[in-house]
mmCIF file of C-alpha atoms and ligand atoms in Angstrom:
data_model
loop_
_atom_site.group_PDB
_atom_site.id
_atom_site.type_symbol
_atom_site.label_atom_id
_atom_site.label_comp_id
_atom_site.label_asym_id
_atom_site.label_seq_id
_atom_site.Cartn_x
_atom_site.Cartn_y
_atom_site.Cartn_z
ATOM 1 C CA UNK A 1 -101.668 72.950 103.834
ATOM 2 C CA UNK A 2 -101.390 74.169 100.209
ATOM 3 C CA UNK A 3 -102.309 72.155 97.069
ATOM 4 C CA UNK A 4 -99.297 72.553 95.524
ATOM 5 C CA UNK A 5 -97.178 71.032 98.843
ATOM 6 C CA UNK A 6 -99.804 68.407 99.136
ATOM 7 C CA UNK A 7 -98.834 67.831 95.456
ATOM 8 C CA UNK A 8 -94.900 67.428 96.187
ATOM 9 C CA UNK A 9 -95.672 64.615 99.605
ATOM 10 C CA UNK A 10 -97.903 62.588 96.907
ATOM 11 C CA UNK A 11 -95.239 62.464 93.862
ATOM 12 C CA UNK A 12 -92.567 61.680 96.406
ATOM 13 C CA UNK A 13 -94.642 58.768 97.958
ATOM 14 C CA UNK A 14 -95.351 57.404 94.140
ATOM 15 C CA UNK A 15 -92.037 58.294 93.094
ATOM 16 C CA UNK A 16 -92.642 60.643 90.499
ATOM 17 C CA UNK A 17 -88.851 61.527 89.610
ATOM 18 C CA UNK A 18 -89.655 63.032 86.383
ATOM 19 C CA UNK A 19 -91.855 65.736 87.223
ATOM 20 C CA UNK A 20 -90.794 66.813 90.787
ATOM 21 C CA UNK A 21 -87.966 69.085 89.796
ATOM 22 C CA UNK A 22 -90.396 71.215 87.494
ATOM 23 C CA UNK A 23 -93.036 71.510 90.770
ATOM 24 C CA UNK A 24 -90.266 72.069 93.157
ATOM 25 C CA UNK A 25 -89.646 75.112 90.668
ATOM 26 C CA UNK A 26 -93.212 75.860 90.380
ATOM 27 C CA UNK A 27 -93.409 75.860 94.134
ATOM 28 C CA UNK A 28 -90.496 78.175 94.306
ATOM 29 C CA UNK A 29 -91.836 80.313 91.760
ATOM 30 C CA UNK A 30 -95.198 80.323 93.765
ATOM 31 C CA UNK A 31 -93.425 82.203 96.551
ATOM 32 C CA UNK A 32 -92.980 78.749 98.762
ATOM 33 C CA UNK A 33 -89.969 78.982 100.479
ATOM 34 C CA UNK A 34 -87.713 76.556 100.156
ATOM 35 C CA UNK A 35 -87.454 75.515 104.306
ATOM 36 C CA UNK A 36 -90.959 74.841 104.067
ATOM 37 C CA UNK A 37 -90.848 72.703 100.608
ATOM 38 C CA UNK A 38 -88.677 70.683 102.529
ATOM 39 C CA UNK A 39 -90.587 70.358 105.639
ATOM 40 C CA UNK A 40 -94.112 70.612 104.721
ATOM 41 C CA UNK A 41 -94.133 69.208 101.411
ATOM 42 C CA UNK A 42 -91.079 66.688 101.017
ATOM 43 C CA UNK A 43 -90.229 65.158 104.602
ATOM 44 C CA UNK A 44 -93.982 64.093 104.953
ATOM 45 C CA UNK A 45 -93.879 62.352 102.005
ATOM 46 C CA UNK A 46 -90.369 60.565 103.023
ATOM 47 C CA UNK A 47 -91.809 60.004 106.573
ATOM 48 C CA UNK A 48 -94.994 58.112 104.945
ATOM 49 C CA UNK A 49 -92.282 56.086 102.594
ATOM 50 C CA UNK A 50 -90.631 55.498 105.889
ATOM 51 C CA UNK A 51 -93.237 54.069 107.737
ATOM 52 C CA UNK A 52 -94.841 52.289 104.786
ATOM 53 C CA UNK A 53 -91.001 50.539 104.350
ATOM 54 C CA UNK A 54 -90.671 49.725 107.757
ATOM 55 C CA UNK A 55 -94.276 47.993 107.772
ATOM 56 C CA UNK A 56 -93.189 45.878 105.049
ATOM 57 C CA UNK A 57 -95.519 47.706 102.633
ATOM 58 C CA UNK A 58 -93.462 49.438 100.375
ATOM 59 C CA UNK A 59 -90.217 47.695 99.030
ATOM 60 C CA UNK A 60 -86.416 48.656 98.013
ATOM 61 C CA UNK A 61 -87.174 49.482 94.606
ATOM 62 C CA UNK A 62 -90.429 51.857 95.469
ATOM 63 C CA UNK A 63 -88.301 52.920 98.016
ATOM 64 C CA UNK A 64 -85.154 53.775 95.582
ATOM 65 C CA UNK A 65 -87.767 55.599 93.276
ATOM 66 C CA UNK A 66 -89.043 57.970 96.568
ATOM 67 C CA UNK A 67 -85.491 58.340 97.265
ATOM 68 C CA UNK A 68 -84.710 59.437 93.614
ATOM 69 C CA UNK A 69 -87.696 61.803 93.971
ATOM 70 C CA UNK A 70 -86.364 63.290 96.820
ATOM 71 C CA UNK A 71 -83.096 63.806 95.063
ATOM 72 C CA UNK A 72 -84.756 65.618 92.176
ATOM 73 C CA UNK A 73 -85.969 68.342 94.637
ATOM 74 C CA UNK A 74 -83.219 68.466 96.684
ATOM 75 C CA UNK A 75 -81.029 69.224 93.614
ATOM 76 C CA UNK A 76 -83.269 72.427 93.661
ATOM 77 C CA UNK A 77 -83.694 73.564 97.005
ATOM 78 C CA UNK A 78 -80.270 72.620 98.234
ATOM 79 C CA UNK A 79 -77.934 75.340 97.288
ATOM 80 C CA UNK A 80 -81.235 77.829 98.270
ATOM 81 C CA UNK A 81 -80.869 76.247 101.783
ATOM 82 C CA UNK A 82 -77.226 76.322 102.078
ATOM 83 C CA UNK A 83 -77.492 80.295 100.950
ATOM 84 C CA UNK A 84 -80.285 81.260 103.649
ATOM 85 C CA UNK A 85 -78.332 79.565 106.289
ATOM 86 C CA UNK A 86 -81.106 76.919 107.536
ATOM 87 C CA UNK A 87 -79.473 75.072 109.806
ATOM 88 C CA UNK A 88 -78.870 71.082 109.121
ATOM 89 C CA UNK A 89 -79.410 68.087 111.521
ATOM 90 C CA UNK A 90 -75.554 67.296 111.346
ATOM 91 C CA UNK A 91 -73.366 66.014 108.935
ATOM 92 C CA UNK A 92 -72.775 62.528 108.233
ATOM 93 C CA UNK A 93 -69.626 60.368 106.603
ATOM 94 C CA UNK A 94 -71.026 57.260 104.973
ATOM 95 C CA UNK A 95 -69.508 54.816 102.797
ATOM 96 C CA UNK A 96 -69.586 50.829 102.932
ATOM 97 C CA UNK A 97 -66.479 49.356 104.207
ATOM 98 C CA UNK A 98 -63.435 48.029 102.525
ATOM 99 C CA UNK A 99 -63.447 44.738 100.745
ATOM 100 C CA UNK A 100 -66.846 45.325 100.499
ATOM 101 C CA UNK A 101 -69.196 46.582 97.287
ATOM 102 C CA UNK A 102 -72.776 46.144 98.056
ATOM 103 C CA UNK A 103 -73.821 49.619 97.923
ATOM 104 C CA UNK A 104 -77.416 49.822 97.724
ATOM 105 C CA UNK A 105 -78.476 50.020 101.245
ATOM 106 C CA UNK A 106 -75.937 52.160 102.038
ATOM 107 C CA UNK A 107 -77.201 54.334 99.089
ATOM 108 C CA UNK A 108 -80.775 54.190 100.953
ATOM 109 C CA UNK A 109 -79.574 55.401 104.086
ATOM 110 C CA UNK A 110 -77.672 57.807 102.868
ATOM 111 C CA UNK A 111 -80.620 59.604 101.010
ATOM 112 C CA UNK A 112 -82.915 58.610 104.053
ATOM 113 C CA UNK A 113 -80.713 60.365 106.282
ATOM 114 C CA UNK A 114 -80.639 63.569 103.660
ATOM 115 C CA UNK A 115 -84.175 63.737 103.371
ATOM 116 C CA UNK A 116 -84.362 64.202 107.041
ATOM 117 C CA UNK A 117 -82.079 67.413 106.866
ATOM 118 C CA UNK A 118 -78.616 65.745 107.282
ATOM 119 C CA UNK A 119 -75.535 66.938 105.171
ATOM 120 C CA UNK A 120 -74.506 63.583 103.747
ATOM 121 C CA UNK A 121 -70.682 62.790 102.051
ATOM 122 C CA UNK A 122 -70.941 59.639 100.243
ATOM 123 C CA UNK A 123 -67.230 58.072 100.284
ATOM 124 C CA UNK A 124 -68.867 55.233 98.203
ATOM 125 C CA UNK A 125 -68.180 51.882 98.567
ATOM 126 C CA UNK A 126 -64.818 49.780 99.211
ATOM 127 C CA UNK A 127 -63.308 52.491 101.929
ATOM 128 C CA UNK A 128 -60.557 51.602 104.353
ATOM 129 C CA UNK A 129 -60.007 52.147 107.783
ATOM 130 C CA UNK A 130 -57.781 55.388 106.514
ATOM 131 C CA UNK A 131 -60.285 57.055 103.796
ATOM 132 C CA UNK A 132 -62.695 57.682 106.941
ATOM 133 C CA UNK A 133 -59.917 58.636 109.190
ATOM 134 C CA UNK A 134 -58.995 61.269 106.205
ATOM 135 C CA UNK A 135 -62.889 61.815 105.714
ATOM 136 C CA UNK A 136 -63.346 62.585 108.763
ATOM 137 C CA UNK A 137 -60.404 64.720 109.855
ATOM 138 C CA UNK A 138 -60.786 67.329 106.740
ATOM 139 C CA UNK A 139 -64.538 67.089 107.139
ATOM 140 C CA UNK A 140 -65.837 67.426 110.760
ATOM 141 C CA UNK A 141 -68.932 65.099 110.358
ATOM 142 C CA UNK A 142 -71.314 64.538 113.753
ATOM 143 C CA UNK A 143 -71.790 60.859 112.438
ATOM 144 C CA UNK A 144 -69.876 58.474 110.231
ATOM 145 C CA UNK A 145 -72.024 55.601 109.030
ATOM 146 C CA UNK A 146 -70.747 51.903 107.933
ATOM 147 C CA UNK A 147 -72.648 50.107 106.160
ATOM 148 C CA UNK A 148 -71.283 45.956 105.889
ATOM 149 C CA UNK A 149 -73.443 43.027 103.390
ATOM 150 C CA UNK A 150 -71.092 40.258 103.733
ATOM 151 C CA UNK A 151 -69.984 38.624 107.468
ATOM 152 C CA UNK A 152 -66.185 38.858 106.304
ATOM 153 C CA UNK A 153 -65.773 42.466 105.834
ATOM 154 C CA UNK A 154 -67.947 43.286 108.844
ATOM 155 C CA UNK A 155 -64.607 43.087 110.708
ATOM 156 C CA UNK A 156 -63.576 46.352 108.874
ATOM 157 C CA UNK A 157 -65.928 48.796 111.172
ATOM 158 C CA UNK A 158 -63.798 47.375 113.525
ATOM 159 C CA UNK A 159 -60.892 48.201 112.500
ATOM 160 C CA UNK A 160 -62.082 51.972 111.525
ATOM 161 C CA UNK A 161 -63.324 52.369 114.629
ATOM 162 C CA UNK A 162 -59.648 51.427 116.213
ATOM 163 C CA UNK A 163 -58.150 53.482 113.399
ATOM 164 C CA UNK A 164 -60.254 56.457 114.855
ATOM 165 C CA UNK A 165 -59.293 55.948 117.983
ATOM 166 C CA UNK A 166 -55.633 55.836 116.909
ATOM 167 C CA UNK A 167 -56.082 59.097 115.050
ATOM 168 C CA UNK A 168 -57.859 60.561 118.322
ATOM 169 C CA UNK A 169 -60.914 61.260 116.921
ATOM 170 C CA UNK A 170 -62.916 58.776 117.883
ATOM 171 C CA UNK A 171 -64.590 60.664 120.987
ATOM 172 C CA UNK A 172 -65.452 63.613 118.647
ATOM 173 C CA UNK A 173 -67.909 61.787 116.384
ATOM 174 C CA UNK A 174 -70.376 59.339 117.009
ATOM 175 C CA UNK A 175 -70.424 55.724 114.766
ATOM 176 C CA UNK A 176 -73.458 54.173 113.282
ATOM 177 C CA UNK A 177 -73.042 50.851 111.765
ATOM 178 C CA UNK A 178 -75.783 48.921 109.487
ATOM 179 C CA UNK A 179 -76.227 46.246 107.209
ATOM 180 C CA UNK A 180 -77.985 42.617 106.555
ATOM 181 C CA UNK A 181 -75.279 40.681 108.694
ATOM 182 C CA UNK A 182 -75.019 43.137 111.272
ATOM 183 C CA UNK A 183 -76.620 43.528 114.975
ATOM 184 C CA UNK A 184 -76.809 45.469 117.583
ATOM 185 C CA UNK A 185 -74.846 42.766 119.975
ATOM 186 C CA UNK A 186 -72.081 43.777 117.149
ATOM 187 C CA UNK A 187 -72.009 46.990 117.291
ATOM 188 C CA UNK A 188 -72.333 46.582 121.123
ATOM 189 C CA UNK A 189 -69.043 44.416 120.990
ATOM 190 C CA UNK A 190 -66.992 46.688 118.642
ATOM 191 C CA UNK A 191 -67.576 50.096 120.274
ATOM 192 C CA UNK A 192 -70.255 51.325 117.768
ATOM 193 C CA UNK A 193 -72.572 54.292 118.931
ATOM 194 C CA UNK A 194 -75.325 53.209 117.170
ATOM 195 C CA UNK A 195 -76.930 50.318 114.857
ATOM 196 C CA UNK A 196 -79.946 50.571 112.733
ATOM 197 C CA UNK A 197 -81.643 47.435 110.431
ATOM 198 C CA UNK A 198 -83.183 49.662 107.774
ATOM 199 C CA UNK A 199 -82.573 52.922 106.196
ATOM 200 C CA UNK A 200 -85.804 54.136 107.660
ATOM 201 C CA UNK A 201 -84.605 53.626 111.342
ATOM 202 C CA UNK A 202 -80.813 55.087 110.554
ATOM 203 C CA UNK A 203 -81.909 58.274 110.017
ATOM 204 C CA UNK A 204 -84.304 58.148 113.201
ATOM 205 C CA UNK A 205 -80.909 56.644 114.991
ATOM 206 C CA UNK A 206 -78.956 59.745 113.831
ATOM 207 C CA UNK A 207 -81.230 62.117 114.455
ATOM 208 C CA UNK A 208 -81.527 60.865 118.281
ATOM 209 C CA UNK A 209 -76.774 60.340 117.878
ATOM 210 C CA UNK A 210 -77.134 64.545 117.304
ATOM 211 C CA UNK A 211 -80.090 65.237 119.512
HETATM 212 CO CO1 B1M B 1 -73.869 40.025 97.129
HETATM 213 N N1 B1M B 1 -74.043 38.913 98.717
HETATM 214 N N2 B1M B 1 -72.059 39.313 96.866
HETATM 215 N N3 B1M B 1 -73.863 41.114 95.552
HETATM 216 N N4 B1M B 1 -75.685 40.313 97.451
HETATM 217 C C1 B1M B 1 -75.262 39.090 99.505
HETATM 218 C C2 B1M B 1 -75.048 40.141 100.584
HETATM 219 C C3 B1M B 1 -75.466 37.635 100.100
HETATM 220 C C4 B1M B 1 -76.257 37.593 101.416
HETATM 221 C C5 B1M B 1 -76.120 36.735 99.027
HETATM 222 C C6 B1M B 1 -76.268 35.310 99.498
HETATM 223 O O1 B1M B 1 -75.334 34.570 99.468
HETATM 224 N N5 B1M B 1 -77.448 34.945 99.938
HETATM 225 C C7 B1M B 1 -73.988 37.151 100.251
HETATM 226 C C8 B1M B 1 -73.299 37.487 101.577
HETATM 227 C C9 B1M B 1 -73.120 36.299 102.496
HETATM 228 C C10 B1M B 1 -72.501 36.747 103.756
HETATM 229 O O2 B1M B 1 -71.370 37.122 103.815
HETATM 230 N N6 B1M B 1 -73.302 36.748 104.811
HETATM 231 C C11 B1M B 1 -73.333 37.850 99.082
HETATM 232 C C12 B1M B 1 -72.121 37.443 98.479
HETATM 233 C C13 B1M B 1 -71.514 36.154 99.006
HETATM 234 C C14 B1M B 1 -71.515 38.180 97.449
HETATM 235 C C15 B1M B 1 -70.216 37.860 96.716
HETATM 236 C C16 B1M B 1 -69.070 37.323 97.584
HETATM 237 C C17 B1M B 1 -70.591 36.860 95.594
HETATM 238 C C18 B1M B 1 -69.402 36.345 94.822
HETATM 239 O O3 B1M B 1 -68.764 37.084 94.127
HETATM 240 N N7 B1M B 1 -69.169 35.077 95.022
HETATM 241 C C19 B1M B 1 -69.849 39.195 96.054
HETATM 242 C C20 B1M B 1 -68.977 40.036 96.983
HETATM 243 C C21 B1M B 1 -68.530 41.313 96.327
HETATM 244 C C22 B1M B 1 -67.914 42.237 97.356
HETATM 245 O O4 B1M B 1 -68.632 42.967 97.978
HETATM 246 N N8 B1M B 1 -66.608 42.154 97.524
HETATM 247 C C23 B1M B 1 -71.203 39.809 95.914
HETATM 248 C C24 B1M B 1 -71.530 40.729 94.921
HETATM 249 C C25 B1M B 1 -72.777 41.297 94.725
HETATM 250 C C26 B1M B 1 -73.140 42.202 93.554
HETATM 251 C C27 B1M B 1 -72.013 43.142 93.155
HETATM 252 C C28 B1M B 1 -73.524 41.334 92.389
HETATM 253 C C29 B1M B 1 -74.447 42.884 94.076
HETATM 254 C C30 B1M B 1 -74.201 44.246 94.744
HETATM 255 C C31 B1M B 1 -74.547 45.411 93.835
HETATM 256 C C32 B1M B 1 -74.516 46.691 94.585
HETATM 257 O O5 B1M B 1 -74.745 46.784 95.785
HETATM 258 N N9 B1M B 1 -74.264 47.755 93.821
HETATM 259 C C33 B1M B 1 -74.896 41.909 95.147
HETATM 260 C C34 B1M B 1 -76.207 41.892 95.676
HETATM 261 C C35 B1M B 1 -77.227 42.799 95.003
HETATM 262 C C36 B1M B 1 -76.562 41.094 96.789
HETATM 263 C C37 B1M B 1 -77.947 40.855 97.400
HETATM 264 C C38 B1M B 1 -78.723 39.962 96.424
HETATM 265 C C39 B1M B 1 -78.801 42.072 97.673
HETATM 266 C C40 B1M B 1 -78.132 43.139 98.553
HETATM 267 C C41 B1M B 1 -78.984 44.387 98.545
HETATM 268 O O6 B1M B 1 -78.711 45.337 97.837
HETATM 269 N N10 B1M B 1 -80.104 44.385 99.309
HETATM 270 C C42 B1M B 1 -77.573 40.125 98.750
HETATM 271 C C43 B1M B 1 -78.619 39.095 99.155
HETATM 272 C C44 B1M B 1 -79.753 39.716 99.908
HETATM 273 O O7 B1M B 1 -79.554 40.598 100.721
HETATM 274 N N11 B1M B 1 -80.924 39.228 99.654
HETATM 275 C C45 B1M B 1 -76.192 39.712 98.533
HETATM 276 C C46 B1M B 1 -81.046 45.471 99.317
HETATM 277 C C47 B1M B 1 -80.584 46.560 100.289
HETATM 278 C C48 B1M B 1 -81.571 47.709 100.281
HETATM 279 O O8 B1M B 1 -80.559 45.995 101.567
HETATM 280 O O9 B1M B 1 -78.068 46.247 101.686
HETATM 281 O O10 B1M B 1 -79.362 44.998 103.495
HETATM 282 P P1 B1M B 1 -79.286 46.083 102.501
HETATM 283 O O11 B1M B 1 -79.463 47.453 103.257
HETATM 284 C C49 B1M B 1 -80.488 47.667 104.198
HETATM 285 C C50 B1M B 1 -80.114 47.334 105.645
HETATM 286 O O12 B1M B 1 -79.127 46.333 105.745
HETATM 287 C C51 B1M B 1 -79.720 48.645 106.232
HETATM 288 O O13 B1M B 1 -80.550 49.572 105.550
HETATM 289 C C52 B1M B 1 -80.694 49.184 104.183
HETATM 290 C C53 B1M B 1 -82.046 49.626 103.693
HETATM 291 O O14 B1M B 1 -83.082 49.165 104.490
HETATM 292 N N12 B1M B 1 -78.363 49.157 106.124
HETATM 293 C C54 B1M B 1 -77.891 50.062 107.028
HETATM 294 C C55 B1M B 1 -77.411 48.946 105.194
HETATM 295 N N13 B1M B 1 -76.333 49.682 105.451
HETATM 296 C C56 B1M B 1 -76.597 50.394 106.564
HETATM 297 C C57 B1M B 1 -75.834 51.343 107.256
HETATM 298 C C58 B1M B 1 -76.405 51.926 108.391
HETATM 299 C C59 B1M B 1 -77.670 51.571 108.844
HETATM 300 C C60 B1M B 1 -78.435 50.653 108.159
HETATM 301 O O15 B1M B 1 -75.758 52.840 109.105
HETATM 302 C C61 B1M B 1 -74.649 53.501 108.554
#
């Protein structure tokens, strides 16, 4: 593998935001396309921050600086992507649900899930049953993703999940649910396709939702 890729997986796994857009643009200017920035010099460098995270080695705010990183290169090779027609793993919905404004895992999983090639719309934190319902109908997504931090306002994925059903939409696009309170015996219980504990596993969970 090149130098200069080998370059990009390191300052992602340190979580060098400052410098990665100038060597994405380097890279670029080197004649590296930018499918294979992504793949050969970004998502091994999110996969290591993955595993690392999941081991307990690295922690959220390493984690939120990787993610950062990542977001400083994607600013650059996104619209190159879109243009040459690569093809994503999906799209995802995401937001965490209403009455509810912890947003920093959700944030995490949502750049997780873009660094592993998924088109992500934020809809931010706070959403109700009908903001996903809307979300989703003008948007199309594969996957919409809840994310839940207190036990009160896990009851909300619940109730988006009936309002997709209501809206008939519910067997066109698949439901992953996450958060500290939640489990899988929840998401078992409300209907939910999938349930991940960690940002890491959510995007290997919606991967394997669009496989
Ligand atoms: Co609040 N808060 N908070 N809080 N807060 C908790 C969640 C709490 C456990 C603290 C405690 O009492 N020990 C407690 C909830 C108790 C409960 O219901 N079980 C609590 C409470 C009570 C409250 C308030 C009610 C406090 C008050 O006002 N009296 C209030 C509620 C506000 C509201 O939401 N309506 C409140 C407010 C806040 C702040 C605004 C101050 C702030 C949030 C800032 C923000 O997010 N922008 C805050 C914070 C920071 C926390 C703690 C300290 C940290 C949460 C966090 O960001 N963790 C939290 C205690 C704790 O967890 N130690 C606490 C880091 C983050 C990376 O982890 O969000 O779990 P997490 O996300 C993980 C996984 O859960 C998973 O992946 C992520 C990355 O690995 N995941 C998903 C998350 N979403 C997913 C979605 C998926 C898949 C995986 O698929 C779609």
């Amino acid at each position: 593998m090149s130098e200069l890729l080998s370059e990009i997986t390191a300052m992602l796994i340190e979580g060098n935001f400052k410098d990665m857009a100038a060597k994405t643009t380097t890279a670029l200017e080197g004649g590296f396309g930018a499918e294979i920035i992504l793949n050969e010099g970004l998502m091994p460098g999110m996969d290591h921050v993955g595993i690392e995270f999941k081991a307990g080695n690295l922690f959220v705010p390493e984690v939120l600086r990787s993610a950062k990183t990542m977001q400083e290169a994607m600013n650059i090779i996104r619209p190159i992507l879109i243009e040459s027609g690569a093809e994503p793993a999906g799209k995802i919905i995401i937001g965490t649900v209403k009455g509810d404004l912890h947003d920093i895992g959700k944030n995490l999983v949502g750049m997780m899930c873009e660094g592993s090639g998924f088109e992500v719309i934020d809809l931010g934190k706070d959403v109700d049953p009908t903001s996903f319902v809307e979300a989703a109908e003008e948007h199309q997504p594969d996957i919409i993703g809840m994310s839940a931090l207190l036990t009160t306002t896990m009851l909300s994925m619940e109730r988006t999940i009936k309002a997709l059903t209501e809206a008939g939409i519910r067997e066109s696009v698949k439901v992953m649910i996450g958060g500290a309170p939640v489990t899988q015996d929840f998401a078992d219980q409300i209907g939910a396709d999938g349930y991940a504990s960690n940002a890491a596993s959510a995007s290997d969970i919606a991967r394997e939702l669009t496989a």
